[in-house]
Amino acid sequence: MGSSGKLREVREYEEKMGAKIPMEKRPAFHLSSRIGWMNDPNGFSFYQGQYHLFYQYYPYNTVWGPCYWGHAVSKDLIHWEYLPAALAPDEEYDKDGCFSGSAIELEDGRQMLIYTGVVKKEMEDGSIRDLQQQCLAFGDGLNYRKYENNPVLTFQDLPKGCSPYDFRDPKIWQEEDGTYRIVTCCATPGRDAKIVLFQSKDGIHWENGRQMIQNFDRFGKVWECPDFFQIDGKWVLLTSPMDMLPEGFEYHNGNGTLCLIGEFDEESGMFTPQHDQAIDYGIDFYATQTLRTPDGRRIMIAWMQNWDTTPGYRLEPTSWFGQMTIPRELSVRNGRLYQWPVKELEQIRRNRVSYENVYVNGEMELDGIRGRCVDMQIEVRSADPEHPYEKFVIRFAAGGRYYTMLSYHPRDCIMKIDRKFSGSRRAIIHQRRAEVPSRDGSVKIRLILDRYSAEAFINEGEQTITANLYTDMGAQRITFNALGAVSMNIVKYDLI
Ligand code: FRU
């Protein structure tokens, strides 16, 4: 089918089919796919007065397929409005997928998308590999036209030792001097990750591909969806490595996430990490992307899902699959990455309920503390410092046979999420542990619930734990349980 035909067809399809999904069968304030499948956030940017969020999209099924770019806009990062799909895989150079990429406003006022065009190639041994090249499209925030000279970056532009089959996910930004940069992921033919940096005067003609960093087998294999920026005086590289090996309490997700904090040498283009950590310690989190807001905040969003837990997870018939996390403001403190829900979320808080110095020893429930769309902050400490408590548990989305829980063991400094009883009928991973240091058992948890997900921000966002849950909506209870004596403060809001 000709280029515009495929896009016209998908736009009609998503409008008709997306409208059939009742609002209450979607997350209330997290972006979900309009129809069909969603993975990575793409083109997360601010353009002409609103935030744009594109996403990897296969509208015709709830499993991954040759990718389109879905599109949504928001004035406040919380209320999203769907726009028609932006890109379809309809050209020779992207016929097998418009893979991940990013967006920027050019000097002439146009919005430019830079993405990876994928073409399947048969190898000599009969196997099929994805040839990956970087492509452009220009638009007005609604309609986009692919650049007539695509692709703008091919395998030939890569430094020596890079494979043409793992060259993707360009993330663009503009420097203060007006020039543009992208980082892309690349790999050796043996799949050892590299990040390559390119520069451009106009955003269209790219040159000087330089290797910023190579993995040398330290963090997984190929790294996907890189992002690179400066914050609080440090340079931060975020990426999502495939096939990770766990290290202590880090990197338990197979397809995991990695934050490297360090120094960048402009001259040589080399990045030297001084600190590494997982970005999130939960189950469903991958493929981050950030933007800078007009007021200077660095905001990150991610696919609230993980490749390892997608297959066959949801059993009930549904016509959408995939959600984004809540947008999170980033900072670097004491050499670590911190995350906090964007302050815009506070605008949808209603019905404040608060309690102070509640004594918990055994199980209890509190009047007014329940619900599935909730913003709740809990401060926990030992009621008697002489006798520290052993365990503190919050159960949520609880009712009938169901609950999901967060538990904290101060002696081992372990925070755990467990969604085994969330209603899943699949033997996929349902638990994850994070190391949360505490000297005396004091810990602060901010828990954001939205129908099908839970995001916990621990100790001002020093760790985050993200998981989705497809528990029956009748399960609305929240309970607290302590082994030993705990004193807690709670502030809870409904999110409406
Ligand atoms: C990451 C990823 C990207 C790629 C896209 C394809 O989840 O594998 O590297 O561009 O998904 O949908």
PDB file of N, CA and C in Angstrom, residues 416-450:
ATOM      1  N   LYS A 416       9.988  -5.094  49.748  1.00  0.00           N
ATOM      2  CA  LYS A 416       9.593  -6.096  48.757  1.00  0.00           C
ATOM      3  C   LYS A 416       8.216  -5.791  48.215  1.00  0.00           C
ATOM      4  N   ILE A 417       8.041  -5.970  46.912  1.00  0.00           N
ATOM      5  CA  ILE A 417       6.686  -5.938  46.354  1.00  0.00           C
ATOM      6  C   ILE A 417       6.312  -7.362  45.986  1.00  0.00           C
ATOM      7  N   ASP A 418       5.060  -7.721  46.240  1.00  0.00           N
ATOM      8  CA  ASP A 418       4.598  -9.067  45.923  1.00  0.00           C
ATOM      9  C   ASP A 418       3.169  -8.977  45.392  1.00  0.00           C
ATOM     10  N   ARG A 419       2.983  -9.368  44.142  1.00  0.00           N
ATOM     11  CA  ARG A 419       1.645  -9.310  43.532  1.00  0.00           C
ATOM     12  C   ARG A 419       1.146 -10.712  43.174  1.00  0.00           C
ATOM     13  N   LYS A 420       1.710 -11.696  43.893  1.00  0.00           N
ATOM     14  CA  LYS A 420       1.327 -13.089  43.625  1.00  0.00           C
ATOM     15  C   LYS A 420      -0.181 -13.272  43.686  1.00  0.00           C
ATOM     16  N   PHE A 421      -0.822 -12.564  44.639  1.00  0.00           N
ATOM     17  CA  PHE A 421      -2.257 -12.746  44.835  1.00  0.00           C
ATOM     18  C   PHE A 421      -3.056 -11.600  44.208  1.00  0.00           C
ATOM     19  N   SER A 422      -2.511 -11.022  43.156  1.00  0.00           N
ATOM     20  CA  SER A 422      -3.201  -9.888  42.532  1.00  0.00           C
ATOM     21  C   SER A 422      -4.255 -10.350  41.539  1.00  0.00           C
ATOM     22  N   GLY A 423      -4.364 -11.667  41.362  1.00  0.00           N
ATOM     23  CA  GLY A 423      -5.339 -12.168  40.390  1.00  0.00           C
ATOM     24  C   GLY A 423      -4.672 -12.755  39.164  1.00  0.00           C
ATOM     25  N   SER A 424      -3.340 -12.711  39.113  1.00  0.00           N
ATOM     26  CA  SER A 424      -2.631 -13.306  37.982  1.00  0.00           C
ATOM     27  C   SER A 424      -2.792 -14.821  37.998  1.00  0.00           C
ATOM     28  N   ARG A 425      -3.004 -15.386  36.852  1.00  0.00           N
ATOM     29  CA  ARG A 425      -3.078 -16.845  36.738  1.00  0.00           C
ATOM     30  C   ARG A 425      -1.869 -17.376  35.977  1.00  0.00           C
ATOM     31  N   ARG A 426      -0.792 -16.655  36.018  1.00  0.00           N
ATOM     32  CA  ARG A 426       0.413 -17.049  35.293  1.00  0.00           C
ATOM     33  C   ARG A 426       1.602 -17.119  36.239  1.00  0.00           C
ATOM     34  N   ALA A 427       2.488 -18.098  36.006  1.00  0.00           N
ATOM     35  CA  ALA A 427       3.661 -18.271  36.863  1.00  0.00           C
ATOM     36  C   ALA A 427       4.822 -17.416  36.376  1.00  0.00           C
ATOM     37  N   ILE A 428       4.522 -16.142  36.160  1.00  0.00           N
ATOM     38  CA  ILE A 428       5.620 -15.234  35.815  1.00  0.00           C
ATOM     39  C   ILE A 428       6.138 -14.627  37.124  1.00  0.00           C
ATOM     40  N   ILE A 429       7.186 -13.814  37.019  1.00  0.00           N
ATOM     41  CA  ILE A 429       7.730 -13.176  38.219  1.00  0.00           C
ATOM     42  C   ILE A 429       6.679 -12.269  38.867  1.00  0.00           C
ATOM     43  N   HIS A 430       6.477 -12.421  40.163  1.00  0.00           N
ATOM     44  CA  HIS A 430       5.511 -11.589  40.871  1.00  0.00           C
ATOM     45  C   HIS A 430       6.108 -10.846  42.054  1.00  0.00           C
ATOM     46  N   GLN A 431       7.416 -11.012  42.285  1.00  0.00           N
ATOM     47  CA  GLN A 431       8.032 -10.381  43.453  1.00  0.00           C
ATOM     48  C   GLN A 431       9.330  -9.718  43.038  1.00  0.00           C
ATOM     49  N   ARG A 432       9.663  -8.687  43.783  1.00  0.00           N
ATOM     50  CA  ARG A 432      10.968  -8.071  43.565  1.00  0.00           C
ATOM     51  C   ARG A 432      11.386  -7.409  44.868  1.00  0.00           C
ATOM     52  N   ARG A 433      12.663  -7.461  45.162  1.00  0.00           N
ATOM     53  CA  ARG A 433      13.184  -6.866  46.395  1.00  0.00           C
ATOM     54  C   ARG A 433      14.094  -5.691  46.062  1.00  0.00           C
ATOM     55  N   ALA A 434      14.093  -4.697  46.937  1.00  0.00           N
ATOM     56  CA  ALA A 434      15.022  -3.573  46.793  1.00  0.00           C
ATOM     57  C   ALA A 434      15.703  -3.352  48.126  1.00  0.00           C
ATOM     58  N   GLU A 435      16.950  -2.940  48.064  1.00  0.00           N
ATOM     59  CA  GLU A 435      17.664  -2.634  49.296  1.00  0.00           C
ATOM     60  C   GLU A 435      17.324  -1.199  49.699  1.00  0.00           C
ATOM     61  N   VAL A 436      16.749  -1.031  50.883  1.00  0.00           N
ATOM     62  CA  VAL A 436      16.360   0.298  51.367  1.00  0.00           C
ATOM     63  C   VAL A 436      16.985   0.493  52.746  1.00  0.00           C
ATOM     64  N   PRO A 437      18.141   1.139  52.779  1.00  0.00           N
ATOM     65  CA  PRO A 437      18.840   1.289  54.055  1.00  0.00           C
ATOM     66  C   PRO A 437      18.036   2.162  55.028  1.00  0.00           C
ATOM     67  N   SER A 438      18.102   1.788  56.295  1.00  0.00           N
ATOM     68  CA  SER A 438      17.478   2.604  57.325  1.00  0.00           C
ATOM     69  C   SER A 438      18.220   2.322  58.623  1.00  0.00           C
ATOM     70  N   ARG A 439      18.524   3.370  59.362  1.00  0.00           N
ATOM     71  CA  ARG A 439      19.294   3.168  60.586  1.00  0.00           C
ATOM     72  C   ARG A 439      18.420   2.614  61.718  1.00  0.00           C
ATOM     73  N   ASP A 440      17.192   3.114  61.791  1.00  0.00           N
ATOM     74  CA  ASP A 440      16.371   2.770  62.957  1.00  0.00           C
ATOM     75  C   ASP A 440      14.988   2.268  62.573  1.00  0.00           C
ATOM     76  N   GLY A 441      14.823   1.841  61.320  1.00  0.00           N
ATOM     77  CA  GLY A 441      13.517   1.331  60.903  1.00  0.00           C
ATOM     78  C   GLY A 441      12.602   2.404  60.346  1.00  0.00           C
ATOM     79  N   SER A 442      13.031   3.660  60.380  1.00  0.00           N
ATOM     80  CA  SER A 442      12.183   4.718  59.810  1.00  0.00           C
ATOM     81  C   SER A 442      12.228   4.622  58.294  1.00  0.00           C
ATOM     82  N   VAL A 443      11.073   4.713  57.685  1.00  0.00           N
ATOM     83  CA  VAL A 443      11.026   4.685  56.226  1.00  0.00           C
ATOM     84  C   VAL A 443       9.803   5.463  55.772  1.00  0.00           C
ATOM     85  N   LYS A 444       9.945   6.134  54.620  1.00  0.00           N
ATOM     86  CA  LYS A 444       8.821   6.886  54.062  1.00  0.00           C
ATOM     87  C   LYS A 444       8.446   6.276  52.725  1.00  0.00           C
ATOM     88  N   ILE A 445       7.169   6.078  52.526  1.00  0.00           N
ATOM     89  CA  ILE A 445       6.700   5.474  51.271  1.00  0.00           C
ATOM     90  C   ILE A 445       5.620   6.367  50.686  1.00  0.00           C
ATOM     91  N   ARG A 446       5.767   6.741  49.436  1.00  0.00           N
ATOM     92  CA  ARG A 446       4.651   7.391  48.739  1.00  0.00           C
ATOM     93  C   ARG A 446       4.168   6.406  47.693  1.00  0.00           C
ATOM     94  N   LEU A 447       2.906   6.041  47.798  1.00  0.00           N
ATOM     95  CA  LEU A 447       2.354   5.011  46.918  1.00  0.00           C
ATOM     96  C   LEU A 447       1.309   5.631  46.003  1.00  0.00           C
ATOM     97  N   ILE A 448       1.516   5.468  44.701  1.00  0.00           N
ATOM     98  CA  ILE A 448       0.551   5.973  43.719  1.00  0.00           C
ATOM     99  C   ILE A 448      -0.135   4.767  43.086  1.00  0.00           C
ATOM    100  N   LEU A 449      -1.438   4.692  43.266  1.00  0.00           N
ATOM    101  CA  LEU A 449      -2.209   3.603  42.652  1.00  0.00           C
ATOM    102  C   LEU A 449      -3.097   4.179  41.555  1.00  0.00           C
ATOM    103  N   ASP A 450      -3.147   3.485  40.437  1.00  0.00           N
ATOM    104  CA  ASP A 450      -4.069   3.880  39.366  1.00  0.00           C
ATOM    105  C   ASP A 450      -4.653   2.629  38.700  1.00  0.00           C
TER     106      ASP A 450
END
